[in-house]
GROMACS .gro file of N, CA and C in nm:
model
  528
    1MET      N    1  11.386  13.886  11.319
    1MET     CA    2  11.438  13.766  11.271
    1MET      C    3  11.383  13.644  11.336
    2GLY      N    4  11.349  13.530  11.268
    2GLY     CA    5  11.296  13.413  11.318
    2GLY      C    6  11.414  13.329  11.362
    3LYS      N    7  11.360  13.207  11.428
    3LYS     CA    8  11.454  13.115  11.484
    3LYS      C    9  11.482  13.032  11.390
    4ARG      N   10  11.596  12.940  11.424
    4ARG     CA   11  11.646  12.828  11.331
    4ARG      C   12  11.625  12.697  11.405
    5LEU      N   13  11.570  12.601  11.346
    5LEU     CA   14  11.555  12.468  11.413
    5LEU      C   15  11.603  12.363  11.333
    6LEU      N   16  11.704  12.279  11.406
    6LEU     CA   17  11.748  12.161  11.355
    6LEU      C   18  11.674  12.055  11.375
    7ILE      N   19  11.634  11.966  11.259
    7ILE     CA   20  11.552  11.837  11.306
    7ILE      C   21  11.647  11.713  11.292
    8LEU      N   22  11.623  11.645  11.387
    8LEU     CA   23  11.712  11.507  11.380
    8LEU      C   24  11.621  11.388  11.299
    9GLY      N   25  11.652  11.373  11.192
    9GLY     CA   26  11.593  11.271  11.114
    9GLY      C   27  11.517  11.329  11.009
   10ALA      N   28  11.539  11.278  10.890
   10ALA     CA   29  11.471  11.339  10.764
   10ALA      C   30  11.368  11.235  10.704
   11GLY      N   31  11.329  11.143  10.753
   11GLY     CA   32  11.239  11.044  10.710
   11GLY      C   33  11.100  11.111  10.690
   12GLY      N   34  11.012  11.003  10.683
   12GLY     CA   35  10.852  11.078  10.668
   12GLY      C   36  10.811  11.145  10.779
   13HIS      N   37  10.834  11.079  10.911
   13HIS     CA   38  10.793  11.194  11.016
   13HIS      C   39  10.874  11.310  11.025
   14GLY      N   40  11.014  11.305  10.984
   14GLY     CA   41  11.056  11.425  10.983
   14GLY      C   42  11.021  11.544  10.891
   15LYS      N   43  10.972  11.489  10.785
   15LYS     CA   44  10.892  11.580  10.696
   15LYS      C   45  10.771  11.640  10.739
   16VAL      N   46  10.709  11.576  10.819
   16VAL     CA   47  10.559  11.620  10.884
   16VAL      C   48  10.620  11.715  11.005
   17VAL      N   49  10.718  11.686  11.062
   17VAL     CA   50  10.766  11.774  11.167
   17VAL      C   51  10.820  11.910  11.108
   18ARG      N   52  10.886  11.904  10.997
   18ARG     CA   53  10.933  12.008  10.917
   18ARG      C   54  10.809  12.118  10.876
   19GLU      N   55  10.709  12.048  10.803
   19GLU     CA   56  10.598  12.128  10.768
   19GLU      C   57  10.529  12.179  10.883
   20ILE      N   58  10.497  12.117  11.004
   20ILE     CA   59  10.455  12.183  11.118
   20ILE      C   60  10.523  12.293  11.178
   21ALA      N   61  10.651  12.273  11.178
   21ALA     CA   62  10.725  12.374  11.235
   21ALA      C   63  10.723  12.503  11.126
   22LEU      N   64  10.725  12.494  10.996
   22LEU     CA   65  10.701  12.581  10.919
   22LEU      C   66  10.564  12.663  10.906
   23SER      N   67  10.485  12.588  10.964
   23SER     CA   68  10.324  12.649  10.975
   23SER      C   69  10.321  12.727  11.089
   24LEU      N   70  10.417  12.731  11.187
   24LEU     CA   71  10.388  12.803  11.323
   24LEU      C   72  10.409  12.949  11.288
   25LEU      N   73  10.334  13.046  11.341
   25LEU     CA   74  10.332  13.192  11.325
   25LEU      C   75  10.357  13.258  11.479
   26ASP      N   76  10.418  13.363  11.482
   26ASP     CA   77  10.405  13.434  11.616
   26ASP      C   78  10.296  13.528  11.605
   27ILE      N   79  10.306  13.606  11.719
   27ILE     CA   80  10.165  13.677  11.735
   27ILE      C   81  10.125  13.785  11.647
   28GLU      N   82  10.235  13.806  11.551
   28GLU     CA   83  10.229  13.916  11.483
   28GLU      C   84  10.204  13.856  11.319
   29GLY      N   85  10.197  13.718  11.324
   29GLY     CA   86  10.165  13.650  11.193
   29GLY      C   87  10.281  13.614  11.132
   30LYS      N   88  10.395  13.625  11.183
   30LYS     CA   89  10.537  13.606  11.109
   30LYS      C   90  10.565  13.462  11.148
   31PRO      N   91  10.630  13.377  11.054
   31PRO     CA   92  10.684  13.249  11.064
   31PRO      C   93  10.773  13.251  11.201
   32ILE      N   94  10.769  13.153  11.285
   32ILE     CA   95  10.846  13.142  11.401
   32ILE      C   96  10.984  13.101  11.376
   33TYR      N   97  10.987  13.008  11.273
   33TYR     CA   98  11.144  12.957  11.216
   33TYR      C   99  11.163  13.016  11.084
   34GLU      N  100  11.284  13.090  11.068
   34GLU     CA  101  11.319  13.135  10.953
   34GLU      C  102  11.387  13.037  10.867
   35LEU      N  103  11.439  12.935  10.950
   35LEU     CA  104  11.524  12.825  10.860
   35LEU      C  105  11.495  12.684  10.948
   36VAL      N  106  11.479  12.606  10.859
   36VAL     CA  107  11.447  12.452  10.928
   36VAL      C  108  11.548  12.365  10.832
   37ASN      N  109  11.631  12.288  10.909
   37ASN     CA  110  11.710  12.178  10.838
   37ASN      C  111  11.714  12.057  10.901
   38PHE      N  112  11.771  11.969  10.834
   38PHE     CA  113  11.778  11.835  10.894
   38PHE      C  114  11.915  11.781  10.921
   39LEU      N  115  11.949  11.709  11.010
   39LEU     CA  116  12.065  11.616  11.020
   39LEU      C  117  12.002  11.483  11.014
   40ASP      N  118  12.075  11.383  10.926
   40ASP     CA  119  12.020  11.257  10.883
   40ASP      C  120  12.143  11.159  10.842
   41ASP      N  121  12.176  11.050  10.872
   41ASP     CA  122  12.268  10.954  10.826
   41ASP      C  123  12.221  10.905  10.680
   42ASN      N  124  12.113  10.914  10.646
   42ASN     CA  125  12.055  10.847  10.520
   42ASN      C  126  11.985  10.943  10.413
   43SER      N  127  12.000  11.073  10.416
   43SER     CA  128  11.913  11.147  10.332
   43SER      C  129  12.008  11.266  10.292
   44GLU      N  130  11.973  11.276  10.136
   44GLU     CA  131  12.044  11.382  10.061
   44GLU      C  132  12.001  11.513  10.094
   45GLU      N  133  11.877  11.509  10.154
   45GLU     CA  134  11.820  11.646  10.206
   45GLU      C  135  11.894  11.706  10.330
   46ALA      N  136  11.958  11.641  10.415
   46ALA     CA  137  12.001  11.667  10.509
   46ALA      C  138  12.138  11.746  10.490
   47ILE      N  139  12.164  11.852  10.603
   47ILE     CA  140  12.289  11.924  10.595
   47ILE      C  141  12.394  11.861  10.668
   48GLY      N  142  12.385  11.754  10.711
   48GLY     CA  143  12.491  11.671  10.796
   48GLY      C  144  12.435  11.557  10.844
   49ARG      N  145  12.497  11.473  10.916
   49ARG     CA  146  12.487  11.346  10.971
   49ARG      C  147  12.456  11.373  11.107
   50LEU      N  148  12.379  11.275  11.178
   50LEU     CA  149  12.331  11.302  11.328
   50LEU      C  150  12.457  11.311  11.407
   51ARG      N  151  12.558  11.270  11.380
   51ARG     CA  152  12.675  11.265  11.484
   51ARG      C  153  12.727  11.425  11.460
   52ASP      N  154  12.695  11.499  11.374
   52ASP     CA  155  12.726  11.623  11.370
   52ASP      C  156  12.658  11.738  11.433
   53ILE      N  157  12.569  11.692  11.531
   53ILE     CA  158  12.481  11.765  11.621
   53ILE      C  159  12.567  11.879  11.685
   54GLU      N  160  12.673  11.852  11.748
   54GLU     CA  161  12.738  11.961  11.829
   54GLU      C  162  12.814  12.070  11.734
   55LYS      N  163  12.827  12.029  11.616
   55LYS     CA  164  12.904  12.126  11.521
   55LYS      C  165  12.791  12.246  11.481
   56TYR      N  166  12.672  12.221  11.499
   56TYR     CA  167  12.560  12.318  11.457
   56TYR      C  168  12.485  12.386  11.571
   57LYS      N  169  12.540  12.372  11.690
   57LYS     CA  170  12.471  12.432  11.809
   57LYS      C  171  12.476  12.594  11.822
   58TYR      N  172  12.601  12.648  11.731
   58TYR     CA  173  12.561  12.772  11.740
   58TYR      C  174  12.506  12.843  11.628
   59GLU      N  175  12.463  12.758  11.536
   59GLU     CA  176  12.400  12.820  11.405
   59GLU      C  177  12.226  12.794  11.442
   60TYR      N  178  12.203  12.706  11.527
   60TYR     CA  179  12.052  12.674  11.536
   60TYR      C  180  12.019  12.701  11.694
   61GLN      N  181  11.925  12.762  11.721
   61GLN     CA  182  11.882  12.770  11.865
   61GLN      C  183  11.805  12.641  11.910
   62ASP      N  184  11.724  12.600  11.813
   62ASP     CA  185  11.632  12.480  11.873
   62ASP      C  186  11.675  12.351  11.785
   63ALA      N  187  11.652  12.242  11.871
   63ALA     CA  188  11.655  12.109  11.810
   63ALA      C  189  11.516  12.035  11.823
   64PHE      N  190  11.487  11.940  11.740
   64PHE     CA  191  11.389  11.848  11.759
   64PHE      C  192  11.433  11.731  11.699
   65CYS      N  193  11.385  11.629  11.773
   65CYS     CA  194  11.409  11.483  11.722
   65CYS      C  195  11.291  11.440  11.663
   66SER      N  196  11.295  11.386  11.545
   66SER     CA  197  11.187  11.347  11.465
   66SER      C  198  11.199  11.205  11.429
   67ILE      N  199  11.269  11.109  11.478
   67ILE     CA  200  11.308  10.973  11.467
   67ILE      C  201  11.190  10.897  11.536
   68GLY      N  202  11.122  10.805  11.459
   68GLY     CA  203  11.000  10.729  11.511
   68GLY      C  204  11.038  10.641  11.631
   69ASN      N  205  11.154  10.565  11.622
   69ASN     CA  206  11.198  10.490  11.729
   69ASN      C  207  11.189  10.536  11.864
   70ASN      N  208  11.120  10.509  11.968
   70ASN     CA  209  11.113  10.571  12.095
   70ASN      C  210  11.231  10.594  12.156
   71ILE      N  211  11.306  10.481  12.153
   71ILE     CA  212  11.444  10.458  12.248
   71ILE      C  213  11.544  10.567  12.149
   72ILE      N  214  11.540  10.556  12.048
   72ILE     CA  215  11.670  10.628  11.979
   72ILE      C  216  11.630  10.787  11.989
   73ARG      N  217  11.471  10.823  11.980
   73ARG     CA  218  11.455  10.970  12.003
   73ARG      C  219  11.484  11.009  12.137
   74LYS      N  220  11.468  10.927  12.238
   74LYS     CA  221  11.500  10.976  12.381
   74LYS      C  222  11.642  10.992  12.368
   75GLN      N  223  11.733  10.918  12.329
   75GLN     CA  224  11.884  10.953  12.318
   75GLN      C  225  11.922  11.065  12.263
   76LEU      N  226  11.880  11.094  12.145
   76LEU     CA  227  11.894  11.210  12.069
   76LEU      C  228  11.838  11.327  12.123
   77LEU      N  229  11.715  11.328  12.169
   77LEU     CA  230  11.680  11.448  12.252
   77LEU      C  231  11.754  11.476  12.382
   78GLU      N  232  11.779  11.391  12.440
   78GLU     CA  233  11.877  11.413  12.561
   78GLU      C  234  12.008  11.466  12.537
   79GLN      N  235  12.074  11.413  12.412
   79GLN     CA  236  12.193  11.461  12.374
   79GLN      C  237  12.184  11.615  12.322
   80ALA      N  238  12.073  11.649  12.259
   80ALA     CA  239  12.046  11.767  12.209
   80ALA      C  240  12.017  11.874  12.331
   81MET      N  241  11.961  11.837  12.438
   81MET     CA  242  11.942  11.916  12.556
   81MET      C  243  12.076  11.949  12.629
   82LYS      N  244  12.149  11.821  12.626
   82LYS     CA  245  12.274  11.816  12.719
   82LYS      C  246  12.372  11.915  12.623
   83LEU      N  247  12.371  11.947  12.500
   83LEU     CA  248  12.448  12.037  12.416
   83LEU      C  249  12.403  12.186  12.435
   84GLY      N  250  12.273  12.208  12.504
   84GLY     CA  251  12.234  12.331  12.508
   84GLY      C  252  12.127  12.383  12.395
   85TYR      N  253  12.079  12.272  12.328
   85TYR     CA  254  11.982  12.343  12.245
   85TYR      C  255  11.844  12.349  12.331
   86SER      N  256  11.761  12.439  12.281
   86SER     CA  257  11.627  12.438  12.316
   86SER      C  258  11.557  12.355  12.240
   87VAL      N  259  11.471  12.281  12.312
   87VAL     CA  260  11.390  12.195  12.253
   87VAL      C  261  11.226  12.238  12.255
   88PRO      N  262  11.171  12.258  12.160
   88PRO     CA  263  11.042  12.313  12.163
   88PRO      C  264  10.925  12.207  12.171
   89VAL      N  265  10.800  12.232  12.193
   89VAL     CA  266  10.703  12.162  12.166
   89VAL      C  267  10.632  12.220  12.034
   90LEU      N  268  10.605  12.143  11.944
   90LEU     CA  269  10.555  12.174  11.801
   90LEU      C  270  10.402  12.123  11.796
   91ILE      N  271  10.330  12.212  11.781
   91ILE     CA  272  10.173  12.184  11.770
   91ILE      C  273  10.123  12.233  11.664
   92HIS      N  274  10.073  12.153  11.563
   92HIS     CA  275  10.002  12.192  11.435
   92HIS      C  276   9.886  12.301  11.470
   93PRO      N  277   9.848  12.380  11.385
   93PRO     CA  278   9.756  12.478  11.417
   93PRO      C  279   9.629  12.410  11.399
   94THR      N  280   9.594  12.305  11.348
   94THR     CA  281   9.473  12.243  11.343
   94THR      C  282   9.440  12.147  11.443
   95ALA      N  283   9.542  12.123  11.546
   95ALA     CA  284   9.518  12.028  11.670
   95ALA      C  285   9.443  12.138  11.764
   96TYR      N  286   9.348  12.035  11.857
   96TYR     CA  287   9.285  12.105  11.980
   96TYR      C  288   9.368  12.075  12.092
   97ILE      N  289   9.413  12.173  12.155
   97ILE     CA  290   9.484  12.148  12.286
   97ILE      C  291   9.398  12.214  12.404
   98SER      N  292   9.365  12.134  12.481
   98SER     CA  293   9.280  12.197  12.616
   98SER      C  294   9.382  12.279  12.701
   99SER      N  295   9.323  12.398  12.718
   99SER     CA  296   9.428  12.487  12.789
   99SER      C  297   9.464  12.417  12.933
  100SER      N  298   9.390  12.314  13.007
  100SER     CA  299   9.422  12.265  13.105
  100SER      C  300   9.531  12.140  13.107
  101SER      N  301   9.549  12.130  12.966
  101SER     CA  302   9.634  12.004  12.951
  101SER      C  303   9.801  12.075  12.957
  102LYS      N  304   9.884  11.965  12.969
  102LYS     CA  305  10.024  11.998  12.985
  102LYS      C  306  10.106  11.922  12.897
  103ILE      N  307  10.190  11.966  12.806
  103ILE     CA  308  10.246  11.906  12.685
  103ILE      C  309  10.415  11.943  12.729
  104GLU      N  310  10.476  11.835  12.736
  104GLU     CA  311  10.643  11.889  12.772
  104GLU      C  312  10.723  11.878  12.636
  105VAL      N  313  10.839  11.933  12.648
  105VAL     CA  314  10.925  11.961  12.546
  105VAL      C  315  10.961  11.829  12.466
  106GLY      N  316  10.998  11.841  12.344
  106GLY     CA  317  11.035  11.740  12.259
  106GLY      C  318  10.911  11.665  12.182
  107THR      N  319  10.785  11.715  12.209
  107THR     CA  320  10.661  11.653  12.172
  107THR      C  321  10.610  11.719  12.037
  108VAL      N  322  10.548  11.644  11.955
  108VAL     CA  323  10.492  11.700  11.839
  108VAL      C  324  10.349  11.646  11.837
  109VAL      N  325  10.258  11.754  11.805
  109VAL     CA  326  10.106  11.724  11.809
  109VAL      C  327  10.079  11.755  11.651
  110GLU      N  328  10.032  11.656  11.583
  110GLU     CA  329  10.013  11.656  11.445
  110GLU      C  330   9.882  11.705  11.421
  111PRO      N  331   9.836  11.729  11.275
  111PRO     CA  332   9.725  11.800  11.253
  111PRO      C  333   9.605  11.714  11.304
  112LYS      N  334   9.504  11.771  11.325
  112LYS     CA  335   9.369  11.730  11.380
  112LYS      C  336   9.350  11.628  11.491
  113ALA      N  337   9.466  11.631  11.570
  113ALA     CA  338   9.478  11.565  11.694
  113ALA      C  339   9.413  11.641  11.805
  114ILE      N  340   9.372  11.570  11.901
  114ILE     CA  341   9.288  11.639  12.018
  114ILE      C  342   9.362  11.579  12.137
  115ILE      N  343   9.398  11.679  12.245
  115ILE     CA  344   9.453  11.657  12.367
  115ILE      C  345   9.341  11.734  12.471
  116ASN      N  346   9.277  11.663  12.552
  116ASN     CA  347   9.149  11.716  12.614
  116ASN      C  348   9.194  11.748  12.758
  117ALA      N  349   9.101  11.793  12.839
  117ALA     CA  350   9.139  11.860  12.958
  117ALA      C  351   9.187  11.775  13.084
  118ASN      N  352   9.304  11.845  13.149
  118ASN     CA  353   9.365  11.792  13.248
  118ASN      C  354   9.457  11.664  13.208
  119THR      N  355   9.482  11.673  13.090
  119THR     CA  356   9.592  11.555  13.033
  119THR      C  357   9.714  11.598  13.013
  120VAL      N  358   9.832  11.509  13.050
  120VAL     CA  359   9.975  11.525  13.080
  120VAL      C  360   9.993  11.427  12.978
  121VAL      N  361  10.106  11.505  12.872
  121VAL     CA  362  10.178  11.441  12.773
  121VAL      C  363  10.319  11.477  12.793
  122GLN      N  364  10.400  11.355  12.849
  122GLN     CA  365  10.532  11.396  12.880
  122GLN      C  366  10.630  11.412  12.778
  123ARG      N  367  10.758  11.448  12.790
  123ARG     CA  368  10.848  11.468  12.693
  123ARG      C  369  10.871  11.369  12.579
  124GLY      N  370  10.878  11.419  12.474
  124GLY     CA  371  10.950  11.337  12.339
  124GLY      C  372  10.854  11.244  12.296
  125CYS      N  373  10.724  11.287  12.297
  125CYS     CA  374  10.609  11.205  12.232
  125CYS      C  375  10.568  11.248  12.089
  126ILE      N  376  10.525  11.170  12.034
  126ILE     CA  377  10.471  11.193  11.897
  126ILE      C  378  10.302  11.156  11.901
  127ILE      N  379  10.228  11.250  11.885
  127ILE     CA  380  10.070  11.244  11.881
  127ILE      C  381  10.029  11.271  11.746
  128SER      N  382  10.013  11.173  11.675
  128SER     CA  383   9.997  11.144  11.528
  128SER      C  384   9.866  11.218  11.488
  129VAL      N  385   9.869  11.235  11.338
  129VAL     CA  386   9.727  11.299  11.300
  129VAL      C  387   9.597  11.208  11.331
  130GLY      N  388   9.513  11.309  11.393
  130GLY     CA  389   9.372  11.262  11.408
  130GLY      C  390   9.399  11.165  11.552
  131ALA      N  391   9.489  11.166  11.627
  131ALA     CA  392   9.481  11.070  11.732
  131ALA      C  393   9.382  11.186  11.850
  132ILE      N  394   9.323  11.085  11.936
  132ILE     CA  395   9.247  11.150  12.031
  132ILE      C  396   9.283  11.103  12.185
  133ILE      N  397   9.311  11.207  12.258
  133ILE     CA  398   9.361  11.183  12.400
  133ILE      C  399   9.268  11.258  12.482
  134ASP      N  400   9.166  11.178  12.536
  134ASP     CA  401   9.070  11.225  12.619
  134ASP      C  402   9.126  11.297  12.737
  135HIS      N  403   9.034  11.330  12.832
  135HIS     CA  404   9.044  11.404  12.955
  135HIS      C  405   9.117  11.310  13.067
  136ASP      N  406   9.175  11.376  13.141
  136ASP     CA  407   9.254  11.312  13.247
  136ASP      C  408   9.345  11.201  13.211
  137VAL      N  409   9.405  11.203  13.126
  137VAL     CA  410   9.501  11.108  13.065
  137VAL      C  411   9.649  11.137  13.101
  138GLU      N  412   9.736  11.016  13.126
  138GLU     CA  413   9.871  11.051  13.130
  138GLU      C  414   9.945  10.943  13.018
  139ILE      N  415  10.018  11.036  12.937
  139ILE     CA  416  10.110  10.997  12.838
  139ILE      C  417  10.233  10.979  12.878
  140GLY      N  418  10.311  10.879  12.904
  140GLY     CA  419  10.432  10.854  12.944
  140GLY      C  420  10.537  10.924  12.838
  141GLU      N  421  10.685  10.929  12.881
  141GLU     CA  422  10.771  10.980  12.801
  141GLU      C  423  10.801  10.894  12.691
  142PHE      N  424  10.829  10.958  12.572
  142PHE     CA  425  10.872  10.896  12.447
  142PHE      C  426  10.765  10.811  12.383
  143VAL      N  427  10.649  10.834  12.419
  143VAL     CA  428  10.540  10.763  12.363
  143VAL      C  429  10.505  10.804  12.213
  144HIS      N  430  10.450  10.678  12.118
  144HIS     CA  431  10.407  10.728  11.998
  144HIS      C  432  10.270  10.694  11.997
  145VAL      N  433  10.159  10.806  12.004
  145VAL     CA  434  10.018  10.763  11.977
  145VAL      C  435  10.001  10.784  11.812
  146ASN      N  436   9.985  10.659  11.766
  146ASN     CA  437   9.982  10.670  11.606
  146ASN      C  438   9.851  10.719  11.563
  147ALA      N  439   9.828  10.734  11.428
  147ALA     CA  440   9.733  10.815  11.344
  147ALA      C  441   9.590  10.737  11.403
  148GLY      N  442   9.522  10.824  11.445
  148GLY     CA  443   9.371  10.780  11.473
  148GLY      C  444   9.345  10.689  11.609
  149ALA      N  445   9.458  10.680  11.685
  149ALA     CA  446   9.448  10.599  11.819
  149ALA      C  447   9.364  10.677  11.902
  150ILE      N  448   9.319  10.624  12.003
  150ILE     CA  449   9.237  10.680  12.112
  150ILE      C  450   9.277  10.647  12.244
  151VAL      N  451   9.301  10.729  12.333
  151VAL     CA  452   9.320  10.707  12.464
  151VAL      C  453   9.206  10.760  12.560
  152LYS      N  454   9.109  10.663  12.599
  152LYS     CA  455   8.996  10.716  12.665
  152LYS      C  456   9.025  10.783  12.801
  153ALA      N  457   8.910  10.843  12.824
  153ALA     CA  458   8.925  10.915  12.974
  153ALA      C  459   8.996  10.834  13.096
  154GLY      N  460   9.081  10.911  13.150
  154GLY     CA  461   9.135  10.854  13.232
  154GLY      C  462   9.257  10.741  13.215
  155GLY      N  463   9.289  10.712  13.094
  155GLY     CA  464   9.369  10.611  13.070
  155GLY      C  465   9.515  10.647  13.094
  156ARG      N  466   9.605  10.555  13.091
  156ARG     CA  467   9.739  10.575  13.094
  156ARG      C  468   9.816  10.500  13.021
  157VAL      N  469   9.930  10.546  12.950
  157VAL     CA  470  10.015  10.475  12.859
  157VAL      C  471  10.174  10.493  12.912
  158GLU      N  472  10.212  10.373  12.930
  158GLU     CA  473  10.358  10.376  12.987
  158GLU      C  474  10.459  10.437  12.891
  159ASN      N  475  10.569  10.469  12.948
  159ASN     CA  476  10.698  10.511  12.868
  159ASN      C  477  10.730  10.433  12.753
  160ALA      N  478  10.786  10.492  12.636
  160ALA     CA  479  10.818  10.429  12.543
  160ALA      C  480  10.733  10.347  12.473
  161LYS      N  481  10.594  10.341  12.488
  161LYS     CA  482  10.507  10.259  12.424
  161LYS      C  483  10.457  10.307  12.297
  162LYS      N  484  10.449  10.244  12.201
  162LYS     CA  485  10.386  10.277  12.055
  162LYS      C  486  10.230  10.231  12.053
  163LEU      N  487  10.149  10.296  12.045
  163LEU     CA  488  10.005  10.279  11.995
  163LEU      C  489  10.006  10.274  11.852
  164GLU      N  490   9.945  10.171  11.803
  164GLU     CA  491   9.928  10.146  11.675
  164GLU      C  492   9.816  10.223  11.603
  165ALA      N  493   9.807  10.253  11.476
  165ALA     CA  494   9.708  10.316  11.410
  165ALA      C  495   9.577  10.273  11.456
  166GLY      N  496   9.489  10.346  11.509
  166GLY     CA  497   9.347  10.304  11.553
  166GLY      C  498   9.333  10.229  11.662
  167GLU      N  499   9.435  10.200  11.736
  167GLU     CA  500   9.421  10.130  11.874
  167GLU      C  501   9.342  10.227  11.973
  168VAL      N  502   9.261  10.154  12.055
  168VAL     CA  503   9.211  10.208  12.163
  168VAL      C  504   9.250  10.190  12.307
  169VAL      N  505   9.295  10.260  12.395
  169VAL     CA  506   9.356  10.246  12.518
  169VAL      C  507   9.237  10.274  12.617
  170LEU      N  508   9.186  10.176  12.688
  170LEU     CA  509   9.078  10.203  12.796
  170LEU      C  510   9.111  10.294  12.902
  171GLY      N  511   9.015  10.373  12.981
  171GLY     CA  512   9.046  10.451  13.077
  171GLY      C  513   8.987  10.398  13.213
  172TYR      N  514   8.988  10.491  13.310
  172TYR     CA  515   8.960  10.468  13.439
  172TYR      C  516   8.933  10.337  13.503
  173GLY      N  517   9.076  10.292  13.513
  173GLY     CA  518   9.087  10.172  13.585
  173GLY      C  519   9.093  10.048  13.505
  174ALA      N  520   9.085  10.049  13.386
  174ALA     CA  521   9.099   9.939  13.300
  174ALA      C  522   9.226   9.904  13.275
  175THR      N  523   9.275   9.786  13.254
  175THR     CA  524   9.400   9.741  13.232
  175THR      C  525   9.397   9.694  13.079
  176ASN      N  526   9.522   9.738  13.019
  176ASN     CA  527   9.529   9.704  12.868
  176ASN      C  528   9.644   9.586  12.844
   0.00000   0.00000   0.00000
């Protein structure tokens, strides 16, 4: 029997996160998640409101925050962890992730993204579709690397920063 995932936020990003979660298979080729539902204050697709998170902690093992606002994502992720939810890392099967990289809880890596060697992506990040994060990079907590953005080798991105689509962060000693 698969696990159950509660996604906090049912907007566009939430829908991407849901599709990624549903695409994940275990070693036997079976879906990891048997049930994926939303909590959201403004969506008819949600089974409840964000304030209902505690009510669902015995029905769902995992919770994942899919709200684009970096500060709100931090608050909700920390609340879910405090309530005892397990917070996964969700990586789309088409993303390339180096075996020497480290990706922390609450991070989603979307289709065709690249995370290269010796890179650290801290908790609660969004690595959007087609983003390229080269080797020896440090991505701070609750960062959003938007679609097609590039962080060059040796680059650093500070906590809670949003890189816009196509933005380039220079590496190895450069300042942005």
